[in-house]
XYZ file of C-alpha atoms in Angstrom:
260
model
C -0.417 -0.351 -0.046
C 1.491 3.230 -1.197
C 1.612 6.284 1.511
C -0.072 9.153 0.979
C 1.458 12.929 1.175
C 0.526 13.610 4.038
C 0.779 10.155 5.508
C 4.417 11.034 4.918
C 4.657 14.389 6.169
C 2.432 13.323 9.320
C 5.150 10.618 9.959
C 8.002 13.240 9.320
C 6.856 15.183 11.878
C 6.251 12.091 14.385
C 9.862 11.086 14.032
C 11.200 14.555 14.025
C 9.572 14.723 17.635
C 10.882 11.051 18.563
C 14.471 13.094 18.409
C 13.971 16.645 18.888
C 12.117 16.521 22.464
C 14.644 14.398 24.677
C 18.075 16.586 22.862
C 15.643 19.894 23.539
C 16.244 19.370 27.058
C 13.440 16.577 27.445
C 10.531 19.575 25.875
C 10.818 20.907 29.533
C 11.154 24.762 28.653
C 8.107 27.005 27.359
C 9.910 26.933 23.857
C 10.556 23.563 23.789
C 6.868 22.896 24.587
C 5.656 25.653 21.547
C 7.832 23.716 19.013
C 6.369 20.446 19.726
C 2.818 21.464 20.229
C 3.254 23.486 16.689
C 4.201 20.874 15.104
C 1.517 18.437 16.585
C -0.917 21.089 15.040
C 0.284 20.339 11.638
C 0.187 17.751 12.084
C -3.113 17.547 12.821
C -3.881 19.809 10.276
C -2.296 18.095 7.728
C -4.598 14.834 8.408
C -8.173 16.516 8.160
C -6.483 18.242 4.979
C -5.049 14.570 3.925
C -8.638 12.717 4.334
C -10.842 15.838 3.371
C -9.042 15.936 -0.308
C -8.787 12.649 -0.282
C -11.897 10.974 0.562
C -14.099 13.870 1.152
C -14.695 12.851 4.631
C -13.406 13.339 8.020
C -12.416 10.022 9.693
C -10.980 9.761 12.677
C -10.901 6.072 14.940
C -10.144 6.372 18.573
C -7.743 4.191 20.188
C -7.991 1.553 22.646
C -8.357 3.245 26.325
C -10.451 6.554 25.467
C -12.804 6.514 27.603
C -11.237 6.732 30.610
C -8.496 9.022 29.013
C -11.849 11.914 28.365
C -12.348 12.233 31.544
C -9.219 12.503 32.942
C -8.617 15.649 30.105
C -11.516 16.922 30.937
C -11.399 17.239 34.025
C -7.638 18.730 33.517
C -9.414 21.731 30.828
C -11.868 22.271 33.465
C -9.586 22.919 35.846
C -7.453 24.994 33.892
C -10.332 27.431 32.368
C -12.835 27.680 35.275
C -11.299 30.477 37.525
C -10.494 29.341 41.408
C -10.137 25.549 40.407
C -6.568 25.949 40.456
C -4.163 27.554 42.937
C -1.685 28.241 39.827
C -4.151 28.999 37.088
C -1.005 29.665 34.439
C 0.640 26.145 35.465
C -3.147 24.507 34.959
C -3.219 26.100 31.772
C 0.246 25.186 30.701
C -0.429 21.251 31.318
C -3.551 21.479 30.594
C -2.124 22.460 27.033
C 0.648 19.181 27.226
C -1.780 16.558 28.421
C -3.636 17.666 25.792
C -0.641 18.194 22.463
C 0.250 14.147 24.013
C -3.601 13.030 23.582
C -3.754 14.892 20.230
C 0.187 13.295 18.723
C -0.782 9.835 19.876
C -4.784 10.077 18.385
C -3.439 11.307 14.840
C -0.339 8.491 14.937
C -3.369 6.018 15.392
C -5.026 6.963 12.524
C -1.666 7.125 10.747
C 0.588 4.134 11.645
C -1.026 1.241 9.805
C 1.960 -1.310 8.202
C 4.589 -2.612 9.901
C 7.490 -0.657 7.242
C 5.867 2.503 9.940
C 6.175 0.753 13.043
C 10.109 -0.458 12.537
C 10.830 3.486 11.111
C 9.361 4.667 15.016
C 11.113 1.781 16.610
C 14.847 1.898 15.608
C 14.504 6.064 15.535
C 13.275 5.439 19.718
C 15.934 2.919 19.862
C 19.056 4.809 18.237
C 18.150 7.952 20.271
C 17.883 6.149 23.390
C 21.213 4.753 22.637
C 22.441 8.194 21.678
C 20.996 9.377 25.219
C 22.785 6.348 27.320
C 25.990 7.720 25.668
C 25.639 10.963 26.241
C 24.459 10.719 29.388
C 27.339 8.715 30.838
C 29.654 10.884 29.149
C 28.302 13.988 30.199
C 28.448 12.234 33.602
C 32.003 12.069 33.913
C 33.052 15.071 32.637
C 29.922 16.578 34.543
C 30.352 21.155 34.982
C 27.154 21.744 36.029
C 25.678 22.419 32.610
C 23.470 20.613 30.346
C 25.509 20.022 27.089
C 28.408 21.396 29.017
C 27.571 24.784 28.180
C 23.295 24.928 27.971
C 21.903 26.150 31.180
C 23.072 25.720 34.748
C 21.392 22.427 36.137
C 21.291 20.616 39.492
C 23.475 17.296 40.457
C 20.277 15.433 39.909
C 20.702 16.037 35.976
C 21.094 13.436 33.437
C 22.007 13.409 29.805
C 19.589 16.142 28.314
C 17.219 15.712 30.809
C 17.263 18.192 34.317
C 16.076 15.568 36.425
C 17.623 11.776 35.753
C 14.351 9.696 36.520
C 13.042 11.636 33.341
C 15.843 9.530 31.166
C 15.379 6.898 33.285
C 11.475 7.171 32.688
C 12.784 7.162 28.913
C 14.350 3.758 28.809
C 12.061 2.194 30.971
C 9.584 3.010 27.694
C 12.208 1.724 25.373
C 14.361 -0.767 26.686
C 10.930 -3.042 26.543
C 10.532 -1.707 23.600
C 13.886 -2.543 21.589
C 13.311 -5.980 23.780
C 10.227 -6.839 21.758
C 11.901 -6.249 18.655
C 15.121 -8.132 19.409
C 12.793 -11.184 19.584
C 9.912 -10.612 16.565
C 12.684 -10.704 14.301
C 13.911 -13.892 15.756
C 12.679 -16.366 13.330
C 9.640 -19.022 14.764
C 10.883 -22.068 13.332
C 15.259 -22.445 12.405
C 17.111 -25.438 11.743
C 19.708 -25.397 14.509
C 22.263 -28.074 15.288
C 21.331 -30.021 18.986
C 23.040 -27.560 21.522
C 25.388 -30.447 23.200
C 26.240 -31.395 19.408
C 27.181 -27.317 18.817
C 31.105 -25.810 18.770
C 32.545 -23.057 18.896
C 32.005 -21.933 15.643
C 28.852 -22.978 15.555
C 27.982 -20.481 18.021
C 30.124 -17.593 16.344
C 28.980 -18.320 12.963
C 25.003 -18.311 14.404
C 26.076 -14.852 16.353
C 27.516 -13.489 12.767
C 24.263 -15.058 10.302
C 22.224 -12.384 8.840
C 19.892 -13.993 11.008
C 20.701 -13.148 14.457
C 22.924 -9.897 13.970
C 20.459 -7.368 13.886
C 19.036 -9.585 17.337
C 22.526 -9.107 18.701
C 22.842 -5.915 17.639
C 19.636 -4.755 19.705
C 20.865 -6.741 22.521
C 23.694 -4.866 23.244
C 22.090 -1.752 22.549
C 19.763 -2.689 25.742
C 22.818 -3.479 27.488
C 23.946 0.339 26.987
C 20.820 1.642 27.740
C 19.948 -0.210 31.386
C 23.798 0.406 32.153
C 22.929 4.202 31.968
C 20.062 3.952 33.417
C 21.657 2.172 36.537
C 24.390 4.819 36.458
C 22.026 7.858 36.005
C 21.526 7.080 39.953
C 17.342 6.928 39.660
C 16.075 4.562 42.054
C 12.643 4.713 41.018
C 13.295 4.239 37.430
C 15.258 1.613 37.650
C 12.889 0.004 40.074
C 10.024 0.504 36.921
C 12.457 -0.674 34.356
C 12.762 -4.402 36.564
C 9.115 -4.607 36.977
C 8.398 -3.918 33.063
C 11.068 -6.346 31.855
C 9.593 -8.806 35.125
C 6.196 -8.214 33.211
C 7.408 -9.270 30.129
C 9.387 -12.461 31.267
C 5.815 -12.966 33.143
C 3.468 -12.645 29.301
C 6.475 -14.874 27.806
C 5.919 -17.370 29.941
C 2.575 -17.546 30.158
C 2.244 -17.258 25.964
C 4.449 -20.523 25.675
C 2.574 -22.560 28.170
C -1.061 -21.172 26.087
């Protein structure tokens, strides 16, 4: 299926946000929030224009989980709009805009991402950025001078990589590492002819590691080790516990699937 011009533009915007948002200090400043919001707005307008011009109708499919999310978004919007509902109206309006931007982003991606190739491009972008941020965070931690990027704004000792708070970096790893593991093991063929384990020599293992089937999987597992090590180096105890919990859930899910 050939992607339309609007789908290609929207996918480009999504990939741009996957790269831009972590590098821009985790999109925690007004200027970076404004850039991300404008990109999402452009993606939404492109989707509307593309569907109307192509099919002469506007179709929007709601993703799973929209029903419990709708009351939350409504509450956030009311708290930001109604006077007296918030101690800090400015902060409430800013947070409401963030929530609506994220919700719009996922709604657009749910309606545009249809093919495995699109999903793979997004996954590899996330894995590449996660690895880059992990290496950068470790290097910056070893040569810390109190400034993000060594020349950026001054930050406290809890900063890691481009994130002001190391817990935010660990939270990103909690998302990327399980996705990378899922991609690694899903790329393994369902049935492969192998010599029995007890008959395999070290040459067989080396040949298997360098094979076309095993090389991408082994490469992804290496990147997972880099990202997991960076999460450990960041010193975020909550992030490390969340990462271990996510990996434990994956193991339990795999075991349950194997028994069924």
